[in-house]
Amino acid sequence: MQTTEDKLNHVMVEFYEKLSSWEQAVVKDNGHSLPQIHTVEILGGNGPMRMKELAEKIGVTTGTLTVQIDKMVKSGLVTRKPHETDRRSILVELTDKGEALYQEHDALHLQLTGELTAKFTAEERVQFLSFLQRVNAEF
C-alpha cells in the first residue's frame, strides 16, 4: 500500500512532467529556447538583475548564463548595462521586444492557470495558492 508521501511524490512528478511538456509545446515554434524563455520570465517578473543573481535564479553558472545572454542580446531580447552603484556588476534587462515576449508568454501561463483551476472554488484557489507559496519557499 502506498503512503501519502509516495502518492504525493508521484503526483508532483506527474504534474512537473505535464507542465514541462506543455511549456516545450508552447515554446517549440517561437524561435527561442526554453532557457531563454525562462530568463525572460524571470526578468519580466523581477525587473533588471545582476548576472550573478539571474544565474542563481535560473540555476546555472554565470559562464553558462553569459553564453545565453550573448545570444539574447543578439536577438534583441535583453540588454546589458553597468550597475549604477557597483562598477563590477552588470545588469541584464528586457528590451521592448523582450517585454513583449514576456507579456505574451505570461498570458499563456495565466490562461493555463485559469483552465487548471476552473473547477476550483474561490476558497480552493486561495488554499492552492497558499500551498504553492509554501512549497516554493522551501526551494
Short mmCIF file of N, CA, C and O in Angstrom, two decimals:
data_model
loop_
_atom_site.label_atom_id
_atom_site.label_comp_id
_atom_site.label_asym_id
_atom_site.label_seq_id
_atom_site.Cartn_x
_atom_site.Cartn_y
_atom_site.Cartn_z
N MET A 1 0.84 -1.18 0.00
CA MET A 1 0.00 0.00 0.00
C MET A 1 0.89 1.26 0.00
O MET A 1 1.83 1.36 0.77
N GLN A 2 0.59 2.18 -0.87
CA GLN A 2 1.37 3.40 -0.97
C GLN A 2 1.02 4.37 0.16
O GLN A 2 -0.15 4.53 0.51
N THR A 3 2.05 5.01 0.66
CA THR A 3 1.82 6.02 1.69
C THR A 3 1.37 7.32 1.01
O THR A 3 1.51 7.48 -0.21
N THR A 4 0.89 8.23 1.79
CA THR A 4 0.51 9.55 1.27
C THR A 4 1.71 10.23 0.64
O THR A 4 1.59 10.86 -0.42
N GLU A 5 2.88 10.08 1.27
CA GLU A 5 4.10 10.69 0.73
C GLU A 5 4.44 10.11 -0.63
O GLU A 5 4.85 10.83 -1.54
N ASP A 6 4.28 8.77 -0.78
CA ASP A 6 4.53 8.14 -2.08
C ASP A 6 3.57 8.68 -3.14
O ASP A 6 3.98 9.00 -4.26
N LYS A 7 2.30 8.75 -2.79
CA LYS A 7 1.30 9.26 -3.73
C LYS A 7 1.59 10.71 -4.10
O LYS A 7 1.53 11.08 -5.28
N LEU A 8 1.90 11.51 -3.10
CA LEU A 8 2.21 12.92 -3.34
C LEU A 8 3.43 13.05 -4.25
O LEU A 8 3.44 13.86 -5.19
N ASN A 9 4.44 12.25 -3.99
CA ASN A 9 5.64 12.25 -4.83
C ASN A 9 5.28 11.98 -6.28
O ASN A 9 5.70 12.70 -7.19
N HIS A 10 4.50 10.96 -6.54
CA HIS A 10 4.15 10.58 -7.91
C HIS A 10 3.28 11.65 -8.57
O HIS A 10 3.46 11.95 -9.76
N VAL A 11 2.37 12.22 -7.82
CA VAL A 11 1.51 13.27 -8.38
C VAL A 11 2.33 14.52 -8.71
O VAL A 11 2.13 15.14 -9.75
N MET A 12 3.28 14.87 -7.84
CA MET A 12 4.12 16.04 -8.11
C MET A 12 4.98 15.81 -9.34
O MET A 12 5.14 16.71 -10.18
N VAL A 13 5.55 14.61 -9.48
CA VAL A 13 6.36 14.29 -10.65
C VAL A 13 5.50 14.33 -11.91
O VAL A 13 5.90 14.90 -12.93
N GLU A 14 4.31 13.77 -11.84
CA GLU A 14 3.40 13.78 -13.00
C GLU A 14 3.05 15.23 -13.39
O GLU A 14 3.06 15.57 -14.58
N PHE A 15 2.76 16.07 -12.40
CA PHE A 15 2.44 17.47 -12.69
C PHE A 15 3.63 18.17 -13.35
O PHE A 15 3.47 18.87 -14.34
N TYR A 16 4.82 17.95 -12.80
CA TYR A 16 6.02 18.56 -13.37
C TYR A 16 6.21 18.12 -14.82
O TYR A 16 6.51 18.95 -15.70
N GLU A 17 6.04 16.84 -15.09
CA GLU A 17 6.22 16.33 -16.45
C GLU A 17 5.18 16.93 -17.41
O GLU A 17 5.50 17.31 -18.53
N LYS A 18 3.94 17.03 -16.96
CA LYS A 18 2.89 17.62 -17.80
C LYS A 18 3.15 19.10 -18.04
O LYS A 18 2.99 19.59 -19.17
N LEU A 19 3.55 19.82 -17.01
CA LEU A 19 3.84 21.24 -17.17
C LEU A 19 5.04 21.45 -18.09
O LEU A 19 5.04 22.33 -18.95
N SER A 20 6.06 20.61 -17.94
CA SER A 20 7.24 20.70 -18.81
C SER A 20 6.87 20.42 -20.27
O SER A 20 7.34 21.12 -21.17
N SER A 21 6.04 19.43 -20.49
CA SER A 21 5.61 19.11 -21.86
C SER A 21 4.81 20.27 -22.46
O SER A 21 4.99 20.62 -23.63
N TRP A 22 3.93 20.85 -21.66
CA TRP A 22 3.14 22.00 -22.11
C TRP A 22 4.07 23.15 -22.48
O TRP A 22 3.94 23.76 -23.54
N GLU A 23 5.05 23.42 -21.61
CA GLU A 23 6.00 24.51 -21.84
C GLU A 23 6.80 24.28 -23.12
O GLU A 23 6.96 25.19 -23.92
N GLN A 24 7.26 23.06 -23.32
CA GLN A 24 8.01 22.72 -24.54
C GLN A 24 7.15 22.95 -25.78
O GLN A 24 7.62 23.50 -26.78
N ALA A 25 5.89 22.54 -25.71
CA ALA A 25 4.99 22.69 -26.86
C ALA A 25 4.74 24.16 -27.17
O ALA A 25 4.68 24.56 -28.34
N VAL A 26 4.59 24.97 -26.14
CA VAL A 26 4.32 26.40 -26.32
C VAL A 26 5.53 27.11 -26.92
O VAL A 26 5.40 27.98 -27.77
N VAL A 27 6.72 26.73 -26.49
CA VAL A 27 7.95 27.40 -26.90
C VAL A 27 8.46 26.89 -28.25
O VAL A 27 9.14 27.62 -28.97
N LYS A 28 8.09 25.69 -28.60
CA LYS A 28 8.65 24.97 -29.74
C LYS A 28 8.80 25.80 -31.01
O LYS A 28 9.84 25.77 -31.65
N ASP A 29 7.80 26.55 -31.37
CA ASP A 29 7.81 27.23 -32.67
C ASP A 29 8.03 28.74 -32.60
O ASP A 29 7.81 29.43 -33.58
N ASN A 30 8.48 29.25 -31.46
CA ASN A 30 8.61 30.71 -31.38
C ASN A 30 10.03 31.22 -31.65
O ASN A 30 10.27 32.42 -31.57
N GLY A 31 10.96 30.32 -31.94
CA GLY A 31 12.31 30.75 -32.29
C GLY A 31 13.24 31.00 -31.12
O GLY A 31 14.37 31.43 -31.32
N HIS A 32 12.78 30.72 -29.90
CA HIS A 32 13.62 30.91 -28.72
C HIS A 32 13.69 29.60 -27.95
O HIS A 32 12.77 28.80 -27.96
N SER A 33 14.81 29.42 -27.27
CA SER A 33 14.97 28.20 -26.48
C SER A 33 14.21 28.32 -25.16
O SER A 33 13.89 29.42 -24.71
N LEU A 34 13.95 27.18 -24.55
CA LEU A 34 13.27 27.18 -23.25
C LEU A 34 14.08 27.93 -22.20
O LEU A 34 13.50 28.73 -21.44
N PRO A 35 15.41 27.75 -22.12
CA PRO A 35 16.16 28.56 -21.16
C PRO A 35 16.05 30.07 -21.42
O PRO A 35 16.01 30.86 -20.47
N GLN A 36 15.96 30.46 -22.67
CA GLN A 36 15.78 31.88 -22.97
C GLN A 36 14.41 32.37 -22.48
O GLN A 36 14.31 33.45 -21.90
N ILE A 37 13.40 31.56 -22.68
CA ILE A 37 12.06 31.93 -22.22
C ILE A 37 12.04 32.02 -20.69
O ILE A 37 11.45 32.94 -20.12
N HIS A 38 12.70 31.09 -20.03
CA HIS A 38 12.76 31.14 -18.56
C HIS A 38 13.48 32.40 -18.10
O HIS A 38 13.07 33.03 -17.11
N THR A 39 14.51 32.80 -18.81
CA THR A 39 15.22 34.03 -18.47
C THR A 39 14.31 35.23 -18.65
O THR A 39 14.26 36.12 -17.80
N VAL A 40 13.56 35.25 -19.73
CA VAL A 40 12.60 36.33 -19.98
C VAL A 40 11.56 36.36 -18.87
O VAL A 40 11.19 37.44 -18.38
N GLU A 41 11.07 35.19 -18.45
CA GLU A 41 10.08 35.12 -17.38
C GLU A 41 10.63 35.71 -16.07
O GLU A 41 9.94 36.47 -15.39
N ILE A 42 11.85 35.35 -15.75
CA ILE A 42 12.46 35.83 -14.50
C ILE A 42 12.67 37.34 -14.55
O ILE A 42 12.32 38.06 -13.60
N LEU A 43 13.21 37.84 -15.65
CA LEU A 43 13.43 39.27 -15.78
C LEU A 43 12.11 40.04 -15.84
O LEU A 43 11.98 41.12 -15.27
N GLY A 44 11.13 39.48 -16.52
CA GLY A 44 9.82 40.12 -16.60
C GLY A 44 9.13 40.22 -15.25
O GLY A 44 8.46 41.20 -14.96
N GLY A 45 9.33 39.21 -14.43
CA GLY A 45 8.70 39.20 -13.11
C GLY A 45 9.46 39.95 -12.04
O GLY A 45 8.89 40.36 -11.03
N ASN A 46 10.78 40.14 -12.25
CA ASN A 46 11.62 40.74 -11.22
C ASN A 46 12.27 42.05 -11.62
O ASN A 46 12.83 42.73 -10.78
N GLY A 47 12.28 42.37 -12.90
CA GLY A 47 12.98 43.56 -13.36
C GLY A 47 14.45 43.26 -13.60
O GLY A 47 14.89 42.11 -13.50
N PRO A 48 15.22 44.30 -13.92
CA PRO A 48 16.65 44.10 -14.20
C PRO A 48 17.35 43.40 -13.04
O PRO A 48 17.03 43.64 -11.88
N MET A 49 18.30 42.53 -13.39
CA MET A 49 19.02 41.77 -12.37
C MET A 49 20.50 41.70 -12.70
O MET A 49 20.87 41.73 -13.88
N ARG A 50 21.31 41.57 -11.66
CA ARG A 50 22.73 41.31 -11.85
C ARG A 50 22.88 39.91 -12.43
O ARG A 50 22.09 39.02 -12.17
N MET A 51 23.94 39.72 -13.21
CA MET A 51 24.20 38.42 -13.81
C MET A 51 24.25 37.32 -12.75
O MET A 51 23.68 36.25 -12.94
N LYS A 52 24.93 37.57 -11.65
CA LYS A 52 25.06 36.56 -10.61
C LYS A 52 23.71 36.17 -10.02
O LYS A 52 23.41 34.99 -9.84
N GLU A 53 22.86 37.16 -9.75
CA GLU A 53 21.53 36.89 -9.21
C GLU A 53 20.68 36.11 -10.21
O GLU A 53 19.98 35.17 -9.84
N LEU A 54 20.76 36.50 -11.46
CA LEU A 54 19.99 35.83 -12.51
C LEU A 54 20.45 34.39 -12.66
O LEU A 54 19.62 33.47 -12.75
N ALA A 55 21.75 34.16 -12.65
CA ALA A 55 22.29 32.80 -12.76
C ALA A 55 21.79 31.93 -11.60
O ALA A 55 21.41 30.78 -11.80
N GLU A 56 21.76 32.49 -10.40
CA GLU A 56 21.28 31.74 -9.23
C GLU A 56 19.80 31.40 -9.38
O GLU A 56 19.38 30.29 -9.07
N LYS A 57 19.00 32.36 -9.85
CA LYS A 57 17.56 32.11 -10.02
C LYS A 57 17.29 31.03 -11.06
O LYS A 57 16.38 30.24 -10.92
N ILE A 58 18.10 31.03 -12.11
CA ILE A 58 17.92 30.05 -13.19
C ILE A 58 18.52 28.70 -12.80
O ILE A 58 18.08 27.66 -13.26
N GLY A 59 19.56 28.75 -11.97
CA GLY A 59 20.22 27.51 -11.56
C GLY A 59 21.34 27.10 -12.47
O GLY A 59 21.56 25.91 -12.70
N VAL A 60 22.03 28.09 -13.04
CA VAL A 60 23.17 27.82 -13.91
C VAL A 60 24.37 28.63 -13.43
O VAL A 60 24.23 29.52 -12.59
N THR A 61 25.54 28.34 -13.99
CA THR A 61 26.72 29.11 -13.66
C THR A 61 26.67 30.45 -14.41
O THR A 61 25.97 30.57 -15.42
N THR A 62 27.45 31.41 -13.94
CA THR A 62 27.50 32.68 -14.66
C THR A 62 28.12 32.49 -16.05
O THR A 62 27.75 33.21 -16.98
N GLY A 63 29.01 31.53 -16.19
CA GLY A 63 29.59 31.24 -17.51
C GLY A 63 28.55 30.76 -18.49
O GLY A 63 28.50 31.22 -19.64
N THR A 64 27.71 29.84 -18.06
CA THR A 64 26.62 29.34 -18.90
C THR A 64 25.65 30.47 -19.24
O THR A 64 25.21 30.60 -20.38
N LEU A 65 25.35 31.27 -18.23
CA LEU A 65 24.42 32.38 -18.45
C LEU A 65 24.99 33.39 -19.44
O LEU A 65 24.26 33.92 -20.27
N THR A 66 26.28 33.64 -19.37
CA THR A 66 26.91 34.61 -20.27
C THR A 66 26.70 34.21 -21.73
O THR A 66 26.35 35.06 -22.57
N VAL A 67 26.87 32.94 -22.04
CA VAL A 67 26.66 32.45 -23.41
C VAL A 67 25.21 32.68 -23.82
O VAL A 67 24.92 33.15 -24.92
N GLN A 68 24.29 32.36 -22.92
CA GLN A 68 22.87 32.53 -23.22
C GLN A 68 22.51 34.00 -23.40
O GLN A 68 21.80 34.37 -24.33
N ILE A 69 23.03 34.85 -22.52
CA ILE A 69 22.73 36.29 -22.61
C ILE A 69 23.31 36.87 -23.89
O ILE A 69 22.68 37.73 -24.53
N ASP A 70 24.49 36.42 -24.30
CA ASP A 70 25.06 36.87 -25.57
C ASP A 70 24.08 36.63 -26.72
O ASP A 70 23.85 37.51 -27.56
N LYS A 71 23.49 35.44 -26.76
CA LYS A 71 22.52 35.10 -27.81
C LYS A 71 21.28 35.97 -27.70
O LYS A 71 20.71 36.40 -28.71
N MET A 72 20.86 36.23 -26.47
CA MET A 72 19.64 37.01 -26.26
C MET A 72 19.85 38.48 -26.60
O MET A 72 18.93 39.15 -27.06
N VAL A 73 21.07 38.98 -26.39
CA VAL A 73 21.39 40.35 -26.81
C VAL A 73 21.33 40.44 -28.33
O VAL A 73 20.74 41.36 -28.89
N LYS A 74 21.92 39.44 -29.00
CA LYS A 74 21.92 39.42 -30.47
C LYS A 74 20.50 39.36 -31.05
O LYS A 74 20.23 39.93 -32.09
N SER A 75 19.61 38.65 -30.35
CA SER A 75 18.24 38.53 -30.85
C SER A 75 17.36 39.68 -30.39
O SER A 75 16.17 39.73 -30.73
N GLY A 76 17.92 40.61 -29.62
CA GLY A 76 17.18 41.81 -29.23
C GLY A 76 16.24 41.65 -28.04
O GLY A 76 15.37 42.50 -27.83
N LEU A 77 16.41 40.58 -27.26
CA LEU A 77 15.52 40.36 -26.12
C LEU A 77 15.96 41.07 -24.85
O LEU A 77 15.13 41.45 -24.03
N VAL A 78 17.28 41.21 -24.67
CA VAL A 78 17.82 41.83 -23.46
C VAL A 78 18.96 42.77 -23.82
O VAL A 78 19.53 42.70 -24.91
N THR A 79 19.27 43.62 -22.87
CA THR A 79 20.47 44.46 -22.96
C THR A 79 21.26 44.29 -21.67
O THR A 79 20.72 43.87 -20.65
N ARG A 80 22.53 44.60 -21.78
CA ARG A 80 23.40 44.64 -20.60
C ARG A 80 23.73 46.10 -20.34
O ARG A 80 23.94 46.86 -21.28
N LYS A 81 23.79 46.44 -19.06
CA LYS A 81 24.24 47.79 -18.73
C LYS A 81 24.97 47.75 -17.40
O LYS A 81 24.69 46.89 -16.56
N PRO A 82 25.91 48.68 -17.21
CA PRO A 82 26.63 48.69 -15.95
C PRO A 82 25.69 49.02 -14.79
O PRO A 82 24.74 49.79 -14.93
N HIS A 83 25.95 48.41 -13.65
CA HIS A 83 25.18 48.69 -12.43
C HIS A 83 25.52 50.10 -11.98
O HIS A 83 26.68 50.52 -12.05
N GLU A 84 24.54 50.84 -11.51
CA GLU A 84 24.75 52.24 -11.14
C GLU A 84 25.69 52.42 -9.96
O GLU A 84 26.46 53.39 -9.91
N THR A 85 25.64 51.51 -8.98
CA THR A 85 26.43 51.70 -7.76
C THR A 85 27.55 50.69 -7.59
O THR A 85 28.38 50.84 -6.71
N ASP A 86 27.56 49.64 -8.41
CA ASP A 86 28.59 48.61 -8.29
C ASP A 86 29.27 48.45 -9.65
O ASP A 86 28.73 47.78 -10.54
N ARG A 87 30.43 49.05 -9.80
CA ARG A 87 31.12 49.04 -11.09
C ARG A 87 31.44 47.64 -11.59
O ARG A 87 31.61 47.43 -12.78
N ARG A 88 31.54 46.68 -10.70
CA ARG A 88 31.90 45.32 -11.11
C ARG A 88 30.70 44.53 -11.63
O ARG A 88 30.86 43.48 -12.22
N SER A 89 29.50 45.03 -11.39
CA SER A 89 28.29 44.28 -11.75
C SER A 89 27.69 44.78 -13.05
O SER A 89 27.72 45.97 -13.35
N ILE A 90 27.12 43.84 -13.76
CA ILE A 90 26.39 44.12 -14.99
C ILE A 90 24.93 43.76 -14.76
O ILE A 90 24.62 42.69 -14.23
N LEU A 91 24.04 44.67 -15.14
CA LEU A 91 22.61 44.39 -15.07
C LEU A 91 22.12 43.90 -16.42
O LEU A 91 22.52 44.41 -17.46
N VAL A 92 21.23 42.94 -16.37
CA VAL A 92 20.57 42.44 -17.57
C VAL A 92 19.11 42.87 -17.47
O VAL A 92 18.48 42.70 -16.42
N GLU A 93 18.60 43.46 -18.54
CA GLU A 93 17.20 43.87 -18.53
C GLU A 93 16.55 43.59 -19.87
O GLU A 93 17.23 43.51 -20.90
N LEU A 94 15.24 43.44 -19.83
CA LEU A 94 14.49 43.18 -21.05
C LEU A 94 14.43 44.43 -21.92
O LEU A 94 14.31 45.54 -21.42
N THR A 95 14.49 44.22 -23.21
CA THR A 95 14.23 45.28 -24.18
C THR A 95 12.71 45.33 -24.38
O THR A 95 11.96 44.51 -23.81
N ASP A 96 12.25 46.23 -25.21
CA ASP A 96 10.82 46.26 -25.53
C ASP A 96 10.38 44.94 -26.16
O ASP A 96 9.30 44.42 -25.86
N LYS A 97 11.23 44.40 -27.01
CA LYS A 97 10.93 43.10 -27.65
C LYS A 97 10.86 42.00 -26.58
O LYS A 97 9.97 41.14 -26.62
N GLY A 98 11.79 42.01 -25.64
CA GLY A 98 11.79 41.03 -24.55
C GLY A 98 10.57 41.18 -23.66
O GLY A 98 9.96 40.19 -23.24
N GLU A 99 10.19 42.41 -23.39
CA GLU A 99 9.00 42.67 -22.57
C GLU A 99 7.74 42.17 -23.28
O GLU A 99 6.85 41.59 -22.65
N ALA A 100 7.67 42.38 -24.58
CA ALA A 100 6.52 41.89 -25.35
C ALA A 100 6.45 40.36 -25.30
O ALA A 100 5.36 39.79 -25.14
N LEU A 101 7.60 39.70 -25.42
CA LEU A 101 7.64 38.24 -25.32
C LEU A 101 7.20 37.79 -23.93
O LEU A 101 6.46 36.82 -23.78
N TYR A 102 7.67 38.51 -22.90
CA TYR A 102 7.26 38.19 -21.53
C TYR A 102 5.73 38.30 -21.39
O TYR A 102 5.09 37.40 -20.84
N GLN A 103 5.16 39.39 -21.86
CA GLN A 103 3.71 39.59 -21.74
C GLN A 103 2.94 38.49 -22.47
O GLN A 103 1.95 37.97 -21.96
N GLU A 104 3.41 38.14 -23.66
CA GLU A 104 2.77 37.08 -24.45
C GLU A 104 2.84 35.73 -23.72
O GLU A 104 1.84 35.02 -23.61
N HIS A 105 4.02 35.40 -23.21
CA HIS A 105 4.20 34.12 -22.54
C HIS A 105 3.45 34.09 -21.20
O HIS A 105 2.85 33.08 -20.83
N ASP A 106 3.47 35.20 -20.49
CA ASP A 106 2.76 35.28 -19.22
C ASP A 106 1.25 35.10 -19.42
O ASP A 106 0.58 34.47 -18.61
N ALA A 107 0.73 35.63 -20.52
CA ALA A 107 -0.70 35.46 -20.83
C ALA A 107 -1.03 33.98 -21.05
O ALA A 107 -2.11 33.52 -20.64
N LEU A 108 -0.11 33.24 -21.67
CA LEU A 108 -0.32 31.80 -21.85
C LEU A 108 -0.34 31.07 -20.50
O LEU A 108 -1.16 30.18 -20.29
N HIS A 109 0.56 31.48 -19.61
CA HIS A 109 0.56 30.89 -18.26
C HIS A 109 -0.74 31.21 -17.52
O HIS A 109 -1.30 30.35 -16.84
N LEU A 110 -1.19 32.44 -17.65
CA LEU A 110 -2.43 32.84 -16.99
C LEU A 110 -3.62 32.04 -17.54
O LEU A 110 -4.47 31.58 -16.77
N GLN A 111 -3.63 31.83 -18.83
CA GLN A 111 -4.69 31.03 -19.45
C GLN A 111 -4.64 29.59 -18.92
O GLN A 111 -5.68 29.02 -18.56
N LEU A 112 -3.45 29.00 -18.85
CA LEU A 112 -3.30 27.64 -18.34
C LEU A 112 -3.76 27.57 -16.89
O LEU A 112 -4.48 26.65 -16.51
N THR A 113 -3.36 28.53 -16.09
CA THR A 113 -3.77 28.55 -14.68
C THR A 113 -5.28 28.60 -14.57
O THR A 113 -5.88 27.88 -13.76
N GLY A 114 -5.90 29.43 -15.39
CA GLY A 114 -7.36 29.51 -15.38
C GLY A 114 -8.02 28.20 -15.76
O GLY A 114 -8.99 27.76 -15.12
N GLU A 115 -7.46 27.53 -16.76
CA GLU A 115 -8.01 26.25 -17.19
C GLU A 115 -7.83 25.18 -16.12
O GLU A 115 -8.74 24.38 -15.87
N LEU A 116 -6.67 25.16 -15.48
CA LEU A 116 -6.39 24.13 -14.48
C LEU A 116 -7.20 24.32 -13.20
O LEU A 116 -7.48 23.35 -12.50
N THR A 117 -7.56 25.56 -12.91
CA THR A 117 -8.28 25.83 -11.65
C THR A 117 -9.74 26.21 -11.88
O THR A 117 -10.41 26.66 -10.95
N ALA A 118 -10.23 26.02 -13.09
CA ALA A 118 -11.60 26.43 -13.43
C ALA A 118 -12.65 25.78 -12.53
O ALA A 118 -13.67 26.40 -12.22
N LYS A 119 -12.41 24.56 -12.11
CA LYS A 119 -13.40 23.86 -11.28
C LYS A 119 -13.15 24.04 -9.78
O LYS A 119 -13.85 23.46 -8.97
N PHE A 120 -12.15 24.85 -9.43
CA PHE A 120 -11.89 25.15 -8.02
C PHE A 120 -12.84 26.24 -7.55
O PHE A 120 -13.20 27.13 -8.32
N THR A 121 -13.22 26.17 -6.30
CA THR A 121 -13.96 27.28 -5.71
C THR A 121 -12.97 28.40 -5.42
O THR A 121 -11.75 28.19 -5.44
N ALA A 122 -13.49 29.57 -5.10
CA ALA A 122 -12.61 30.69 -4.74
C ALA A 122 -11.76 30.32 -3.52
O ALA A 122 -10.57 30.63 -3.46
N GLU A 123 -12.36 29.62 -2.58
CA GLU A 123 -11.62 29.20 -1.38
C GLU A 123 -10.53 28.19 -1.73
O GLU A 123 -9.41 28.26 -1.20
N GLU A 124 -10.82 27.27 -2.63
CA GLU A 124 -9.81 26.30 -3.05
C GLU A 124 -8.65 26.98 -3.77
O GLU A 124 -7.50 26.58 -3.60
N ARG A 125 -8.95 28.02 -4.56
CA ARG A 125 -7.87 28.76 -5.23
C ARG A 125 -6.94 29.42 -4.20
O ARG A 125 -5.73 29.39 -4.36
N VAL A 126 -7.54 30.00 -3.16
CA VAL A 126 -6.74 30.63 -2.11
C VAL A 126 -5.90 29.58 -1.40
O VAL A 126 -4.71 29.80 -1.13
N GLN A 127 -6.47 28.42 -1.11
CA GLN A 127 -5.72 27.34 -0.47
C GLN A 127 -4.59 26.85 -1.36
O GLN A 127 -3.46 26.65 -0.90
N PHE A 128 -4.91 26.65 -2.63
CA PHE A 128 -3.91 26.18 -3.58
C PHE A 128 -2.75 27.17 -3.67
O PHE A 128 -1.58 26.78 -3.67
N LEU A 129 -3.08 28.45 -3.76
CA LEU A 129 -2.06 29.49 -3.78
C LEU A 129 -1.18 29.41 -2.54
O LEU A 129 0.05 29.45 -2.63
N SER A 130 -1.80 29.26 -1.40
CA SER A 130 -1.05 29.17 -0.14
C SER A 130 -0.13 27.96 -0.14
O SER A 130 1.04 28.06 0.25
N PHE A 131 -0.64 26.82 -0.58
CA PHE A 131 0.18 25.60 -0.63
C PHE A 131 1.38 25.78 -1.56
O PHE A 131 2.50 25.42 -1.22
N LEU A 132 1.13 26.32 -2.75
CA LEU A 132 2.22 26.51 -3.71
C LEU A 132 3.26 27.51 -3.19
O LEU A 132 4.46 27.32 -3.39
N GLN A 133 2.80 28.56 -2.53
CA GLN A 133 3.74 29.52 -1.95
C GLN A 133 4.61 28.86 -0.89
O GLN A 133 5.82 29.11 -0.82
N ARG A 134 4.02 27.99 -0.09
CA ARG A 134 4.78 27.29 0.92
C ARG A 134 5.78 26.32 0.31
O ARG A 134 6.93 26.20 0.77
N VAL A 135 5.36 25.63 -0.75
CA VAL A 135 6.27 24.71 -1.45
C VAL A 135 7.43 25.51 -2.06
O VAL A 135 8.60 25.13 -1.90
N ASN A 136 7.11 26.61 -2.73
CA ASN A 136 8.16 27.43 -3.35
C ASN A 136 9.13 27.99 -2.33
O ASN A 136 10.32 28.14 -2.61
N ALA A 137 8.64 28.29 -1.13
CA ALA A 137 9.50 28.84 -0.09
C ALA A 137 10.55 27.82 0.38
O ALA A 137 11.60 28.20 0.92
N GLU A 138 10.30 26.55 0.15
CA GLU A 138 11.24 25.51 0.56
C GLU A 138 12.40 25.35 -0.42
O GLU A 138 13.38 24.70 -0.11
N PHE A 139 12.27 25.91 -1.62
CA PHE A 139 13.35 25.81 -2.61
C PHE A 139 14.39 26.87 -2.35
O PHE A 139 14.18 27.96 -2.05
#
